[in-house]
Amino acid sequence: MDKIKARFAPSPTGWLHVGGARTALFNYLLAKKTGGTLVLRLEDTDRARHDESAVEKIADDLKWLGIEWDEGVGVGGDAGPYRQSERLDIYTERIETLLAEGKAYCTFETADELDAMRAAQGEHGGFKYPRPDPLPTAEQAEAARVEGKPVVVRFIVPGEAVTIVDDVFGEITVAADEQDDFIIRKADGYPTYHLANVVDDAMMGINFIMRGQEFLGQTWRHAVLREAFGYPTPRYAHLPLIMDMQGRKLSKRDGDVEVHAFRKAGFMPEALVNFIAMLGWNPGTEEERFTLAELVEAFSTDRINKSNAKFDRDKLSAFSTDWIANASDDRR
Ligand code: GLU
Protein backbone atom coordinates (compact mmCIF):
# COMPACT_ATOMS: atom_id res chain seq x y z
CA MET A 1 0.00 0.00 0.00
CA ASP A 2 1.22 3.50 -0.77
CA LYS A 3 2.33 5.64 2.11
CA ILE A 4 -0.69 7.14 3.75
CA LYS A 5 -0.88 10.65 5.08
CA ALA A 6 -3.73 10.62 7.54
CA ARG A 7 -4.97 13.16 10.04
CA PHE A 8 -6.82 13.43 13.29
CA ALA A 9 -8.73 16.71 13.26
CA PRO A 10 -10.56 17.24 16.54
CA SER A 11 -12.54 20.33 17.45
CA PRO A 12 -11.25 21.44 20.83
CA THR A 13 -14.46 21.62 22.82
CA GLY A 14 -13.68 19.38 25.81
CA TRP A 15 -12.01 16.14 26.87
CA LEU A 16 -11.05 13.47 24.35
CA HIS A 17 -14.03 11.12 23.99
CA VAL A 18 -13.48 7.39 23.32
CA GLY A 19 -15.01 7.92 19.85
CA GLY A 20 -12.39 10.55 19.08
CA ALA A 21 -9.69 8.32 20.53
CA ARG A 22 -10.80 5.52 18.18
CA THR A 23 -10.61 7.85 15.17
CA ALA A 24 -7.13 8.96 16.25
CA LEU A 25 -6.02 5.38 16.86
CA PHE A 26 -7.23 4.01 13.51
CA ASN A 27 -5.60 6.89 11.65
CA TYR A 28 -2.39 6.29 13.58
CA LEU A 29 -2.45 2.57 12.78
CA LEU A 30 -3.02 3.20 9.10
CA ALA A 31 -0.27 5.80 8.85
CA LYS A 32 2.24 3.64 10.75
CA LYS A 33 1.37 0.51 8.85
CA THR A 34 2.26 2.17 5.53
CA GLY A 35 5.30 4.05 6.83
CA GLY A 36 3.25 7.21 6.35
CA THR A 37 2.44 10.28 8.39
CA LEU A 38 -0.15 11.22 10.98
CA VAL A 39 -1.10 14.89 11.25
CA LEU A 40 -2.82 16.49 14.24
CA ARG A 41 -4.89 19.46 13.13
CA LEU A 42 -7.17 21.55 15.31
CA GLU A 43 -10.53 22.45 13.83
CA ASP A 44 -11.28 25.42 16.01
CA THR A 45 -13.50 27.57 13.81
CA ASP A 46 -16.57 27.14 15.99
CA ARG A 47 -15.81 30.01 18.33
CA ALA A 48 -18.95 29.51 20.42
CA ARG A 49 -17.94 25.99 21.43
CA HIS A 50 -14.19 26.63 21.63
CA ASP A 51 -12.39 25.66 24.81
CA GLU A 52 -8.69 26.52 24.78
CA SER A 53 -7.90 24.17 27.65
CA ALA A 54 -9.15 21.27 25.51
CA VAL A 55 -6.12 21.56 23.22
CA GLU A 56 -3.72 20.46 25.94
CA LYS A 57 -6.17 17.89 27.28
CA ILE A 58 -6.58 16.19 23.90
CA ALA A 59 -2.84 16.20 23.14
CA ASP A 60 -2.04 14.84 26.58
CA ASP A 61 -4.58 12.00 26.42
CA LEU A 62 -3.39 10.99 22.95
CA LYS A 63 0.18 10.79 24.21
CA TRP A 64 -0.93 8.81 27.24
CA LEU A 65 -2.53 6.28 24.89
CA GLY A 66 0.73 6.11 22.91
CA ILE A 67 -0.74 7.80 19.83
CA GLU A 68 2.07 10.07 18.63
CA TRP A 69 1.72 12.27 15.57
CA ASP A 70 4.46 13.21 13.12
CA GLU A 71 3.23 16.58 12.00
CA GLY A 72 0.89 19.23 13.33
CA VAL A 73 0.05 20.95 16.57
CA GLY A 74 3.03 21.09 18.92
CA VAL A 75 5.27 19.34 16.38
CA GLY A 76 5.22 21.64 13.36
CA GLY A 77 5.71 20.74 9.71
CA ASP A 78 5.73 22.19 6.22
CA ALA A 79 1.98 22.57 5.81
CA GLY A 80 1.30 24.65 8.93
CA PRO A 81 -0.11 26.40 10.77
CA TYR A 82 -2.14 23.44 12.03
CA ARG A 83 -4.79 25.40 13.89
CA GLN A 84 -7.60 26.53 11.66
CA SER A 85 -8.02 29.79 13.56
CA GLU A 86 -4.50 30.69 12.35
CA ARG A 87 -5.36 29.95 8.71
CA LEU A 88 -8.17 32.44 8.18
CA ASP A 89 -6.35 34.33 5.41
CA ILE A 90 -6.04 31.08 3.45
CA TYR A 91 -9.79 30.41 3.69
CA THR A 92 -10.62 34.02 2.82
CA GLU A 93 -8.56 33.76 -0.36
CA ARG A 94 -10.29 30.49 -1.29
CA ILE A 95 -13.77 31.90 -0.65
CA GLU A 96 -13.01 35.11 -2.57
CA THR A 97 -11.85 32.97 -5.49
CA LEU A 98 -15.15 31.06 -5.52
CA LEU A 99 -17.08 34.35 -5.36
CA ALA A 100 -15.03 35.82 -8.21
CA GLU A 101 -15.57 32.71 -10.33
CA GLY A 102 -19.33 32.82 -9.78
CA LYS A 103 -19.27 29.56 -7.77
CA ALA A 104 -20.57 31.14 -4.57
CA TYR A 105 -22.76 34.06 -3.51
CA CYS A 106 -23.64 36.10 -0.43
CA THR A 107 -27.00 35.99 1.33
CA PHE A 108 -28.16 37.88 4.37
CA GLU A 109 -31.43 36.60 5.81
CA THR A 110 -31.96 37.14 9.51
CA ALA A 111 -32.80 34.14 11.72
CA ASP A 112 -36.50 35.16 11.62
CA GLU A 113 -36.49 35.38 7.84
CA LEU A 114 -34.91 31.94 7.61
CA ASP A 115 -37.55 30.57 10.00
CA ALA A 116 -40.27 31.98 7.77
CA MET A 117 -38.65 30.37 4.70
CA ARG A 118 -38.46 27.08 6.59
CA ALA A 119 -42.14 27.29 7.55
CA ALA A 120 -43.11 28.12 3.96
CA GLN A 121 -41.31 25.02 2.73
CA GLY A 122 -43.14 22.74 5.15
CA GLU A 123 -41.79 19.93 7.27
CA HIS A 124 -41.06 17.38 4.57
CA GLY A 125 -37.52 16.21 4.13
CA GLY A 126 -35.66 19.01 5.92
CA PHE A 127 -35.06 22.56 4.81
CA LYS A 128 -33.37 23.25 1.49
CA TYR A 129 -32.20 26.79 1.01
CA PRO A 130 -33.85 28.04 -2.20
CA ARG A 131 -31.29 29.69 -4.45
CA PRO A 132 -32.42 33.30 -5.05
CA ASP A 133 -32.97 34.38 -8.63
CA PRO A 134 -31.30 36.68 -9.43
CA LEU A 135 -28.44 36.14 -6.99
CA PRO A 136 -27.76 39.05 -4.62
CA THR A 137 -25.05 41.35 -5.94
CA ALA A 138 -21.86 42.25 -4.06
CA GLU A 139 -23.32 45.76 -3.56
CA GLN A 140 -26.47 44.38 -1.97
CA ALA A 141 -24.38 42.19 0.32
CA GLU A 142 -22.27 45.17 1.35
CA ALA A 143 -25.38 47.25 2.05
CA ALA A 144 -26.78 44.41 4.17
CA ARG A 145 -23.51 44.20 6.11
CA VAL A 146 -23.66 47.95 6.82
CA GLU A 147 -27.25 47.51 8.02
CA GLY A 148 -25.96 44.89 10.48
CA LYS A 149 -27.54 41.88 8.78
CA PRO A 150 -25.80 38.48 9.01
CA VAL A 151 -24.03 38.06 5.67
CA VAL A 152 -23.00 34.51 4.84
CA VAL A 153 -21.43 32.98 1.73
CA ARG A 154 -23.11 29.99 0.10
CA PHE A 155 -21.61 27.57 -2.37
CA ILE A 156 -23.50 26.98 -5.62
CA VAL A 157 -23.98 23.24 -5.92
CA PRO A 158 -23.45 22.13 -9.51
CA GLY A 159 -26.80 20.31 -9.75
CA GLU A 160 -25.55 16.83 -10.53
CA ALA A 161 -25.62 13.60 -8.54
CA VAL A 162 -22.44 13.06 -6.50
CA THR A 163 -21.00 9.63 -5.76
CA ILE A 164 -18.59 9.00 -2.91
CA VAL A 165 -16.57 5.81 -2.62
CA ASP A 166 -15.98 4.72 0.96
CA ASP A 167 -13.84 1.73 1.96
CA VAL A 168 -16.35 0.70 4.60
CA PHE A 169 -19.75 1.83 3.33
CA GLY A 170 -19.17 1.40 -0.41
CA GLU A 171 -20.63 3.76 -2.99
CA ILE A 172 -22.92 6.48 -1.77
CA THR A 173 -24.79 8.64 -4.24
CA VAL A 174 -26.48 11.89 -3.32
CA ALA A 175 -29.00 12.99 -5.95
CA ALA A 176 -28.95 16.57 -7.23
CA ASP A 177 -32.30 17.36 -5.59
CA GLU A 178 -30.97 16.33 -2.16
CA GLN A 179 -28.25 18.97 -2.31
CA ASP A 180 -28.57 22.61 -1.43
CA ASP A 181 -26.37 25.70 -1.52
CA PHE A 182 -24.63 25.22 1.82
CA ILE A 183 -22.83 27.89 3.82
CA ILE A 184 -19.05 28.14 3.45
CA ARG A 185 -18.51 31.36 5.40
CA LYS A 186 -20.49 32.23 8.50
CA ALA A 187 -21.68 35.68 9.50
CA ASP A 188 -18.78 35.97 11.96
CA GLY A 189 -16.36 35.74 9.03
CA TYR A 190 -15.12 32.27 9.95
CA PRO A 191 -15.27 29.50 7.36
CA THR A 192 -17.60 26.61 8.05
CA TYR A 193 -16.26 23.18 8.92
CA HIS A 194 -16.82 22.00 5.31
CA LEU A 195 -14.76 24.70 3.66
CA ALA A 196 -11.85 24.66 6.11
CA ASN A 197 -11.76 20.87 6.26
CA VAL A 198 -11.55 20.45 2.48
CA VAL A 199 -8.98 23.20 1.96
CA ASP A 200 -6.77 21.85 4.75
CA ASP A 201 -6.95 18.22 3.73
CA ALA A 202 -5.82 19.20 0.24
CA MET A 203 -3.13 21.65 1.34
CA MET A 204 -1.78 19.21 3.91
CA GLY A 205 -1.60 16.40 1.35
CA ILE A 206 -4.01 14.10 3.18
CA ASN A 207 -4.68 11.10 0.96
CA PHE A 208 -6.84 9.00 3.30
CA ILE A 209 -9.65 10.33 5.46
CA MET A 210 -10.92 8.24 8.32
CA ARG A 211 -13.53 9.64 10.66
CA GLY A 212 -16.81 8.78 12.34
CA GLN A 213 -19.88 7.69 10.40
CA GLU A 214 -21.68 10.84 11.53
CA PHE A 215 -19.68 12.71 8.86
CA LEU A 216 -20.65 10.37 6.02
CA GLY A 217 -23.76 12.38 5.15
CA GLN A 218 -21.62 15.51 4.75
CA THR A 219 -19.04 14.00 2.46
CA TRP A 220 -20.82 14.99 -0.79
CA ARG A 221 -20.31 18.63 0.21
CA HIS A 222 -16.60 18.01 0.45
CA ALA A 223 -16.60 16.31 -2.96
CA VAL A 224 -18.28 19.28 -4.72
CA LEU A 225 -15.97 21.76 -3.01
CA ARG A 226 -12.92 19.71 -4.01
CA GLU A 227 -14.17 19.62 -7.56
CA ALA A 228 -14.58 23.42 -7.60
CA PHE A 229 -11.00 23.88 -6.40
CA GLY A 230 -9.53 21.13 -8.58
CA TYR A 231 -8.25 19.18 -5.55
CA PRO A 232 -7.53 15.43 -5.74
CA THR A 233 -9.96 12.89 -4.27
CA PRO A 234 -8.74 11.15 -1.10
CA ARG A 235 -9.67 7.64 -0.03
CA TYR A 236 -12.33 7.43 2.66
CA ALA A 237 -13.22 5.10 5.48
CA HIS A 238 -16.03 6.09 7.80
CA LEU A 239 -16.05 4.31 11.14
CA PRO A 240 -19.26 2.77 12.50
CA LEU A 241 -21.18 4.46 15.29
CA ILE A 242 -20.41 3.46 18.87
CA MET A 243 -23.52 2.45 20.80
CA ASP A 244 -24.18 1.58 24.43
CA MET A 245 -25.51 -1.83 25.45
CA GLN A 246 -29.09 -0.55 25.02
CA GLY A 247 -28.35 0.29 21.39
CA ARG A 248 -28.37 4.05 21.93
CA LYS A 249 -25.59 6.32 20.79
CA LEU A 250 -22.88 6.20 23.47
CA SER A 251 -23.16 9.20 25.74
CA LYS A 252 -22.21 10.42 29.17
CA ARG A 253 -25.59 9.29 30.54
CA ASP A 254 -24.31 5.72 30.78
CA GLY A 255 -21.02 6.36 32.53
CA ASP A 256 -17.54 7.47 31.58
CA VAL A 257 -16.93 8.13 27.91
CA GLU A 258 -13.81 10.24 28.14
CA VAL A 259 -10.29 8.88 28.00
CA HIS A 260 -9.38 11.10 30.91
CA ALA A 261 -11.99 9.44 33.15
CA PHE A 262 -10.65 5.94 32.44
CA ARG A 263 -7.17 7.24 33.04
CA LYS A 264 -8.19 8.66 36.39
CA ALA A 265 -9.94 5.43 37.30
CA GLY A 266 -6.62 3.58 36.95
CA PHE A 267 -7.01 1.80 33.63
CA MET A 268 -3.78 0.95 31.84
CA PRO A 269 -3.39 2.78 28.52
CA GLU A 270 -2.56 -0.55 26.86
CA ALA A 271 -5.89 -2.02 27.96
CA LEU A 272 -7.86 0.98 26.75
CA VAL A 273 -6.08 1.03 23.37
CA ASN A 274 -6.70 -2.68 22.99
CA PHE A 275 -10.39 -2.27 23.81
CA ILE A 276 -10.85 0.80 21.59
CA ALA A 277 -9.21 -0.98 18.65
CA MET A 278 -12.02 -3.56 18.73
CA LEU A 279 -14.74 -0.90 18.47
CA GLY A 280 -15.70 -1.48 14.87
CA TRP A 281 -12.64 -3.44 13.76
CA ASN A 282 -11.74 -7.10 14.14
CA PRO A 283 -8.43 -8.84 13.56
CA GLY A 284 -10.04 -11.72 11.66
CA THR A 285 -8.66 -14.25 14.19
CA GLU A 286 -9.56 -15.41 17.70
CA GLU A 287 -6.72 -13.34 19.13
CA GLU A 288 -7.99 -10.43 21.16
CA ARG A 289 -5.00 -9.13 23.05
CA PHE A 290 -2.87 -6.71 21.05
CA THR A 291 -0.18 -4.21 21.92
CA LEU A 292 -0.09 -0.99 19.94
CA ALA A 293 2.80 -2.33 17.84
CA GLU A 294 0.88 -5.55 17.14
CA LEU A 295 -2.16 -3.51 16.14
CA VAL A 296 -0.04 -1.64 13.59
CA GLU A 297 0.88 -5.01 12.09
CA ALA A 298 -2.62 -6.44 12.15
CA PHE A 299 -4.63 -3.38 11.10
CA SER A 300 -6.33 -3.08 7.74
CA THR A 301 -9.36 -1.08 6.67
CA ASP A 302 -11.08 -4.07 5.08
CA ARG A 303 -11.87 -5.44 8.53
CA ILE A 304 -13.64 -2.33 9.71
CA ASN A 305 -17.27 -3.28 10.24
CA LYS A 306 -20.23 -1.45 8.83
CA SER A 307 -22.49 -2.37 11.71
CA ASN A 308 -22.57 -0.31 14.89
CA ALA A 309 -19.91 -1.05 17.48
CA LYS A 310 -20.97 -1.90 21.04
CA PHE A 311 -19.30 -0.23 23.99
CA ASP A 312 -19.29 -3.19 26.35
CA ARG A 313 -18.02 -2.07 29.75
CA ASP A 314 -17.79 -5.67 31.00
CA LYS A 315 -15.46 -6.41 28.15
CA LEU A 316 -13.37 -3.38 29.02
CA SER A 317 -13.10 -4.60 32.64
CA ALA A 318 -12.04 -8.03 31.39
CA PHE A 319 -9.40 -6.48 29.15
CA SER A 320 -8.24 -4.38 32.05
CA THR A 321 -7.88 -7.34 34.42
CA ASP A 322 -6.09 -9.26 31.73
CA TRP A 323 -3.62 -6.48 31.05
CA ILE A 324 -2.92 -5.91 34.74
CA ALA A 325 -2.30 -9.66 35.20
CA ASN A 326 0.03 -9.68 32.23
CA ALA A 327 1.90 -6.64 33.43
CA SER A 328 2.56 -8.26 36.83
CA ASP A 329 3.57 -11.56 35.13
CA ASP A 330 6.11 -9.64 33.09
CA ARG A 331 7.56 -8.12 36.22
CA ARG A 332 8.13 -11.44 37.95
N1 GLU B 1 -13.49 18.53 13.43
C1 GLU B 1 -14.25 17.35 13.16
C2 GLU B 1 -14.57 16.70 14.49
O1 GLU B 1 -14.81 17.38 15.42
C3 GLU B 1 -13.45 16.43 12.27
C4 GLU B 1 -14.21 15.85 11.16
C5 GLU B 1 -13.31 15.22 10.13
O2 GLU B 1 -12.45 14.42 10.51
O3 GLU B 1 -13.44 15.55 8.98
O4 GLU B 1 -14.61 15.53 14.69
CSV table of C-alpha atoms in Angstrom, one decimal, residues 119-253:
chain,number,residue,atom,x,y,z
A,119,ALA,CA,-42.1,27.3,7.5
A,120,ALA,CA,-43.1,28.1,4.0
A,121,GLN,CA,-41.3,25.0,2.7
A,122,GLY,CA,-43.1,22.7,5.2
A,123,GLU,CA,-41.8,19.9,7.3
A,124,HIS,CA,-41.1,17.4,4.6
A,125,GLY,CA,-37.5,16.2,4.1
A,126,GLY,CA,-35.7,19.0,5.9
A,127,PHE,CA,-35.1,22.6,4.8
A,128,LYS,CA,-33.4,23.2,1.5
A,129,TYR,CA,-32.2,26.8,1.0
A,130,PRO,CA,-33.9,28.0,-2.2
A,131,ARG,CA,-31.3,29.7,-4.4
A,132,PRO,CA,-32.4,33.3,-5.0
A,133,ASP,CA,-33.0,34.4,-8.6
A,134,PRO,CA,-31.3,36.7,-9.4
A,135,LEU,CA,-28.4,36.1,-7.0
A,136,PRO,CA,-27.8,39.0,-4.6
A,137,THR,CA,-25.0,41.4,-5.9
A,138,ALA,CA,-21.9,42.3,-4.1
A,139,GLU,CA,-23.3,45.8,-3.6
A,140,GLN,CA,-26.5,44.4,-2.0
A,141,ALA,CA,-24.4,42.2,0.3
A,142,GLU,CA,-22.3,45.2,1.3
A,143,ALA,CA,-25.4,47.3,2.0
A,144,ALA,CA,-26.8,44.4,4.2
A,145,ARG,CA,-23.5,44.2,6.1
A,146,VAL,CA,-23.7,48.0,6.8
A,147,GLU,CA,-27.2,47.5,8.0
A,148,GLY,CA,-26.0,44.9,10.5
A,149,LYS,CA,-27.5,41.9,8.8
A,150,PRO,CA,-25.8,38.5,9.0
A,151,VAL,CA,-24.0,38.1,5.7
A,152,VAL,CA,-23.0,34.5,4.8
A,153,VAL,CA,-21.4,33.0,1.7
A,154,ARG,CA,-23.1,30.0,0.1
A,155,PHE,CA,-21.6,27.6,-2.4
A,156,ILE,CA,-23.5,27.0,-5.6
A,157,VAL,CA,-24.0,23.2,-5.9
A,158,PRO,CA,-23.5,22.1,-9.5
A,159,GLY,CA,-26.8,20.3,-9.7
A,160,GLU,CA,-25.6,16.8,-10.5
A,161,ALA,CA,-25.6,13.6,-8.5
A,162,VAL,CA,-22.4,13.1,-6.5
A,163,THR,CA,-21.0,9.6,-5.8
A,164,ILE,CA,-18.6,9.0,-2.9
A,165,VAL,CA,-16.6,5.8,-2.6
A,166,ASP,CA,-16.0,4.7,1.0
A,167,ASP,CA,-13.8,1.7,2.0
A,168,VAL,CA,-16.3,0.7,4.6
A,169,PHE,CA,-19.8,1.8,3.3
A,170,GLY,CA,-19.2,1.4,-0.4
A,171,GLU,CA,-20.6,3.8,-3.0
A,172,ILE,CA,-22.9,6.5,-1.8
A,173,THR,CA,-24.8,8.6,-4.2
A,174,VAL,CA,-26.5,11.9,-3.3
A,175,ALA,CA,-29.0,13.0,-5.9
A,176,ALA,CA,-28.9,16.6,-7.2
A,177,ASP,CA,-32.3,17.4,-5.6
A,178,GLU,CA,-31.0,16.3,-2.2
A,179,GLN,CA,-28.2,19.0,-2.3
A,180,ASP,CA,-28.6,22.6,-1.4
A,181,ASP,CA,-26.4,25.7,-1.5
A,182,PHE,CA,-24.6,25.2,1.8
A,183,ILE,CA,-22.8,27.9,3.8
A,184,ILE,CA,-19.1,28.1,3.4
A,185,ARG,CA,-18.5,31.4,5.4
A,186,LYS,CA,-20.5,32.2,8.5
A,187,ALA,CA,-21.7,35.7,9.5
A,188,ASP,CA,-18.8,36.0,12.0
A,189,GLY,CA,-16.4,35.7,9.0
A,190,TYR,CA,-15.1,32.3,10.0
A,191,PRO,CA,-15.3,29.5,7.4
A,192,THR,CA,-17.6,26.6,8.1
A,193,TYR,CA,-16.3,23.2,8.9
A,194,HIS,CA,-16.8,22.0,5.3
A,195,LEU,CA,-14.8,24.7,3.7
A,196,ALA,CA,-11.8,24.7,6.1
A,197,ASN,CA,-11.8,20.9,6.3
A,198,VAL,CA,-11.5,20.4,2.5
A,199,VAL,CA,-9.0,23.2,2.0
A,200,ASP,CA,-6.8,21.9,4.7
A,201,ASP,CA,-7.0,18.2,3.7
A,202,ALA,CA,-5.8,19.2,0.2
A,203,MET,CA,-3.1,21.7,1.3
A,204,MET,CA,-1.8,19.2,3.9
A,205,GLY,CA,-1.6,16.4,1.4
A,206,ILE,CA,-4.0,14.1,3.2
A,207,ASN,CA,-4.7,11.1,1.0
A,208,PHE,CA,-6.8,9.0,3.3
A,209,ILE,CA,-9.6,10.3,5.5
A,210,MET,CA,-10.9,8.2,8.3
A,211,ARG,CA,-13.5,9.6,10.7
A,212,GLY,CA,-16.8,8.8,12.3
A,213,GLN,CA,-19.9,7.7,10.4
A,214,GLU,CA,-21.7,10.8,11.5
A,215,PHE,CA,-19.7,12.7,8.9
A,216,LEU,CA,-20.7,10.4,6.0
A,217,GLY,CA,-23.8,12.4,5.1
A,218,GLN,CA,-21.6,15.5,4.8
A,219,THR,CA,-19.0,14.0,2.5
A,220,TRP,CA,-20.8,15.0,-0.8
A,221,ARG,CA,-20.3,18.6,0.2
A,222,HIS,CA,-16.6,18.0,0.4
A,223,ALA,CA,-16.6,16.3,-3.0
A,224,VAL,CA,-18.3,19.3,-4.7
A,225,LEU,CA,-16.0,21.8,-3.0
A,226,ARG,CA,-12.9,19.7,-4.0
A,227,GLU,CA,-14.2,19.6,-7.6
A,228,ALA,CA,-14.6,23.4,-7.6
A,229,PHE,CA,-11.0,23.9,-6.4
A,230,GLY,CA,-9.5,21.1,-8.6
A,231,TYR,CA,-8.3,19.2,-5.6
A,232,PRO,CA,-7.5,15.4,-5.7
A,233,THR,CA,-10.0,12.9,-4.3
A,234,PRO,CA,-8.7,11.1,-1.1
A,235,ARG,CA,-9.7,7.6,0.0
A,236,TYR,CA,-12.3,7.4,2.7
A,237,ALA,CA,-13.2,5.1,5.5
A,238,HIS,CA,-16.0,6.1,7.8
A,239,LEU,CA,-16.0,4.3,11.1
A,240,PRO,CA,-19.3,2.8,12.5
A,241,LEU,CA,-21.2,4.5,15.3
A,242,ILE,CA,-20.4,3.5,18.9
A,243,MET,CA,-23.5,2.4,20.8
A,244,ASP,CA,-24.2,1.6,24.4
A,245,MET,CA,-25.5,-1.8,25.4
A,246,GLN,CA,-29.1,-0.5,25.0
A,247,GLY,CA,-28.4,0.3,21.4
A,248,ARG,CA,-28.4,4.1,21.9
A,249,LYS,CA,-25.6,6.3,20.8
A,250,LEU,CA,-22.9,6.2,23.5
A,251,SER,CA,-23.2,9.2,25.7
A,252,LYS,CA,-22.2,10.4,29.2
A,253,ARG,CA,-25.6,9.3,30.5
